[in-house]
């Protein structure tokens, strides 16, 4: 058949066409030199298994019912599902703790993890009239959310002008006080990065999108990662995609699963008042010079004297380990949770009241794409942007030019205002975090199975140190003999 990209282990797009004289279709994968491999897939319809036994479970603690079409739990990805064989009873979901990062080296913790086996005679598909309107709605929503942060249209390179005219995506304005975090923190670079968020996915670990073509992948409607294009449509099969992957490939997914689970369980802290932003500009007498004001902000809106006074009087209660590296050196010792933190402490410290933890739900969603509902990714993007707006509004910088009224946390009234908005964000984040946790559990079970999850090793970044003015995580690794 036609082949483009690489096979399941390479993250590319596998094409296949009808095999003459056989029902269904056959496929082949590419070797590293671009030629078909010596082990083509057997003929017949791929992934024939019972839909009900492989349907993803809801989160173990169902999120509360929300209001509004965008706030509903993400079960809508299953609407329009069609079964070509009678369903069998659903397999029980594994307990969240069985997939926790802490159980990596404890085989017994995974011994009872349910792993289903593909069965012949059934396949799962979404009719085109079901999935295509969802894909178009998702793209429109992402464009609306990003519109304010796009770079001016006249900044589009000539070679990308035609594609931008077709779908509307372009690079973000790196100097925008709100949207610059997507570029700086989450590596959303160029039009390719924003277009990626506009690609639709069902969230099912095995699904065929009827009527989909390679053009849908190339145009940015569907995800390229893990796709198999054939005469019947486009198939995404997590088990097949990761079939040849080493157990270590599961490690980053296990880490985020652990982080989601721990954050949900940890007690919220509602008296930090966003002082991590003020800690970045803390400069008492005799301290080393500060770095430049973060991108997107023209200048501080309050005096250095006020910044110093607020930080010293209130102290810093920052639990977000990623923020510590951006502190001014003199601010580190004022943090109640430590002037130097290790990455593995994030499991203990990350808590559901943290504004940056809400923003990180977008990063965690992007990591799982395309194996999560696209609507969940869009919800995470919307929450991340609102969290960022509060983050910037409560900072000591002047962001009025970006339409943000300041939240004056140096005053009692401003701290009360911040706390109210912080609680609102926390309530919105809770069901998203629960849905993400359920999506990760579903994906891990189907893509890797219990055996490989047990053998997955801890991520190297877990053994890294953050300190004010320090290097990025991957350049701050702790040597093996120094690990606790």
JSON list of C-alpha atoms in Angstrom, two decimals, residues 1 23 111 132-133 135 157 277 340 382 391 420 451 469 471:
[
{"chain": "A", "resi": 1, "resn": "UNK", "atom": "CA", "xyz": [0.00, 0.00, 0.00]},
{"chain": "A", "resi": 23, "resn": "UNK", "atom": "CA", "xyz": [-11.50, -8.07, 3.14]},
{"chain": "A", "resi": 111, "resn": "UNK", "atom": "CA", "xyz": [-0.02, -6.84, 39.64]},
{"chain": "A", "resi": 132, "resn": "UNK", "atom": "CA", "xyz": [-16.21, 16.49, 11.37]},
{"chain": "A", "resi": 133, "resn": "UNK", "atom": "CA", "xyz": [-18.55, 19.10, 12.93]},
{"chain": "A", "resi": 135, "resn": "UNK", "atom": "CA", "xyz": [-13.40, 19.09, 14.54]},
{"chain": "A", "resi": 157, "resn": "UNK", "atom": "CA", "xyz": [6.54, 34.87, 6.55]},
{"chain": "A", "resi": 277, "resn": "UNK", "atom": "CA", "xyz": [5.98, 37.31, 40.66]},
{"chain": "A", "resi": 340, "resn": "UNK", "atom": "CA", "xyz": [16.21, 25.06, 46.74]},
{"chain": "A", "resi": 382, "resn": "UNK", "atom": "CA", "xyz": [-9.12, 28.53, 28.19]},
{"chain": "A", "resi": 391, "resn": "UNK", "atom": "CA", "xyz": [-1.11, 35.91, 37.37]},
{"chain": "A", "resi": 420, "resn": "UNK", "atom": "CA", "xyz": [-11.82, 35.13, 45.46]},
{"chain": "A", "resi": 451, "resn": "UNK", "atom": "CA", "xyz": [3.95, -5.30, 32.29]},
{"chain": "A", "resi": 469, "resn": "UNK", "atom": "CA", "xyz": [18.73, 32.10, 39.04]},
{"chain": "A", "resi": 471, "resn": "UNK", "atom": "CA", "xyz": [19.72, 26.49, 35.13]}
]
